[in-house]
Amino acid sequence: MSRSFPVRLAPDVSFDTSYKLTELHIPAEGAATLPSTADGIDAAAYQALDDPQLQAQFSRPAAQADQVESWLVVEGMVCASCAQIVERHLRDMPGVISVEVNAAAGRARLVWDAQRTAVSTLFVAIASLNYRPFPVQHIGDDLQRRDERRRALWRLFVAGFCMMQVMMYAAPAYFAAPGDITPDMDQLLKWASWVLSLPVMLFAATPFFANVWRDVLAHRVGMDLPVALGIAITFCASTAALLQKSGEVYFDSLTMFVFFLLAGRYLETLARSKVAANLEGLSNRLPQSVERFVDYPASCETHGALAHQLRCGDVLRIAVGQAFPGDGVVVEGLSAVDEALLTGEGAPVSKRGGDAVVAGSYNLEAPLIVRLERLGRESRFGEIVALIERAASEKPRLAALADRYAGRFLVGVLVLAALAIVIWSLIDPARALWVAVSVLVVTCPCALSLATPAAVLATSGNLAKRGVLVCHPGALEALADAERVVFDKTGTLTSQQLALKSVQVLRDGVEPDRAVAVAAAMERGSLHPVATALQSAASDKLQADCVREHPGAGVTGILDSHIYRFGSAEFSWPGFSLNEAVGVIGLLADEAGPITLMCFGETLRDDARQAIDELKLQALQVCVLSGDRQETVSEVAAQLGIADARGGQMPESKLAVLAAWQGRGKPVIMVGDGINDGPVLSRADVSIVMGSGAPLSQSGADLVLLSNRLGDVPAAIALARRMQRVIKQNLCWAAAYNAVCVPLAVCGLLPPWLAGLGMASSSLLVVLNALRLTR
């Protein structure tokens, strides 16, 4: 995530915002705290995990009686040897059955005997090694999704394997000349096909029948009803023909049909599991444990407390690099807090006694003592989580329209098949059933269902070659129809680096280059973006002595027998005032007074201007919607030629603006990063994040620009529009095919085997046309 550092300034008010930033590692899962020893939390705090209700969140019964399987997040592991240390230590403990530790994922799986040990004992054992263990949240839901994916994959494998074998046995019937196959061999091949169809019917196709039964109990008609009827009738009728040794069998069409349907269902399962995991992963951004004062301010004694034990009014000590578990007020201390994930503001914000802090932000410089005021859903972080959940649950207009007419379509299909049976029962009763099967097979929308997915998958593969990851392929259709592209500023239009914009000389005889070199000398070794900008701008490389950092203020050092101070105006020279808000400010001063005032600003991405110009050539409206200050947003927009730029936008206001744009009837594309963009990214018709964006936003985005090139946004839109043309061609072909074949099936001119062959041929043509998008 890029970090820009604008500060809060008012006329005649000195700079009191900290800007020093330490390098921080935030794990992908678990508590967002720095690895530390177990001294900060005692064994008593872990005993709460022995509560059965709490334990059920990260454990489940194992295969053997009295054995429990638990999943943990272990912080502080940096290599494989760390995992081996934890494994060896736990294996030597009584009651531990097995241990598996993955250092890369920071996960541990334990199987232990509940009669011989307690899970709290295992947590304490890990903590004694100077690692921090935490329970994995939502393990039940995660295991359920994993089992669902596993079952779906097994069904797909069984259907695919049986389909290939049945097609091999059915091939002679299609291609052999009359008399080439003896009746006994023909019957043997049919029986072999029947045997291979049994796993498909009894295992692979069971979800369709189960869904139909559930719909019947609920007195509704579902999409699986005609599918299940076609499968059941085909199998039963083919089995009857096999037993009677007369008539045709269609086990090949049956297995092929089930395989294609299951392939689509498997992709749907993957997408659904990912969305659920994204929402649950939000809670893992908060710390799992903190230090809580026993009786503040009467006593400075602290004990470790797990997150679920916290209450409003508790006074906590928030360590450097730790996230705030709830909204609260700073009681004591001075530090800088990173709120970029929540507000979009790239600069760390100075916090001191009386200042408010929000859940999910990170303490960067020095420990803070904080009194909690809001927790969980009542906190600012909880509100953003709720916004994301609500925005993600809202159904698009076209999806709602499709749901409205889906029942009527299904009823029409069933009525058509029933009419075919009635009519042909009067004309030729022996053919009535097969005519109905032909109608069901033809009207089952194989070509129609492949028309869009085939083109979308081909487009996704093409974009992947460019470094654009398509997380939700269905969004490509909205990408092609969009009329507006909305950009967040920080980390999207701007890069991760600051640049020195100007140097204002405050003392006669001072050379700007010399002042920059002095400031760079004192900042040497720092990873802060301001320090990086100074190192790039300094033409001379000087060496400062006695360099000392002052949290929440700046830095001091000695150079050529002069004591220099660089940082906020209040720190460098108390009483120095700024007359206007000019962005990120650094004041250089010595014993005699202020020397120079340096202004730092964000740098645009190298391809930002070209990308914006290309979007305009595509007749798209380009806007900026940012949580940053209006002045900063307007300045960036002016450089890019963007007329509509709105700053100071919080998540709620972003959603309101986006909803107003969507109310005009055209899809809206949102390009951004950071948790603060989560609600608007979820609500947007198409969400795109940079590869350097927040992992949370990437996990929920429709497209991720792994290339970090803004130029891939107009390229993706152009390819999506081309994809839309191919989809229209495929749909026209599928519609024409059904318009011709359905009447033929109803009239009895299309036997089931020819209906199945026509369905496969139509699908193949659709796929081949879609493959043109890979070029």
Short mmCIF file of C-alpha atoms in Angstrom, two decimals, residues 3 87 183 265 303 341-342 387 450 546 557 676 689 711 728 773:
data_model
loop_
_atom_site.label_atom_id
_atom_site.label_comp_id
_atom_site.label_asym_id
_atom_site.label_seq_id
_atom_site.Cartn_x
_atom_site.Cartn_y
_atom_site.Cartn_z
CA ARG A 3 1.71 5.94 1.93
CA GLU A 87 6.97 -29.09 16.74
CA PRO A 183 -25.03 -58.29 -30.89
CA ARG A 265 -21.07 -25.77 -10.02
CA HIS A 303 -2.07 -8.67 32.77
CA LEU A 341 -6.33 1.31 6.14
CA LEU A 342 -9.39 3.01 7.61
CA LEU A 387 -20.86 -1.79 5.43
CA LEU A 450 -21.27 -21.78 -22.06
CA CYS A 546 24.71 12.20 17.55
CA GLY A 557 21.87 15.81 14.98
CA ASN A 676 -11.37 2.22 3.83
CA VAL A 689 -7.15 -2.84 -6.79
CA GLY A 711 -2.36 1.31 -18.11
CA LYS A 728 -23.29 -11.71 -28.25
CA LEU A 773 -10.10 -13.90 -27.15
#
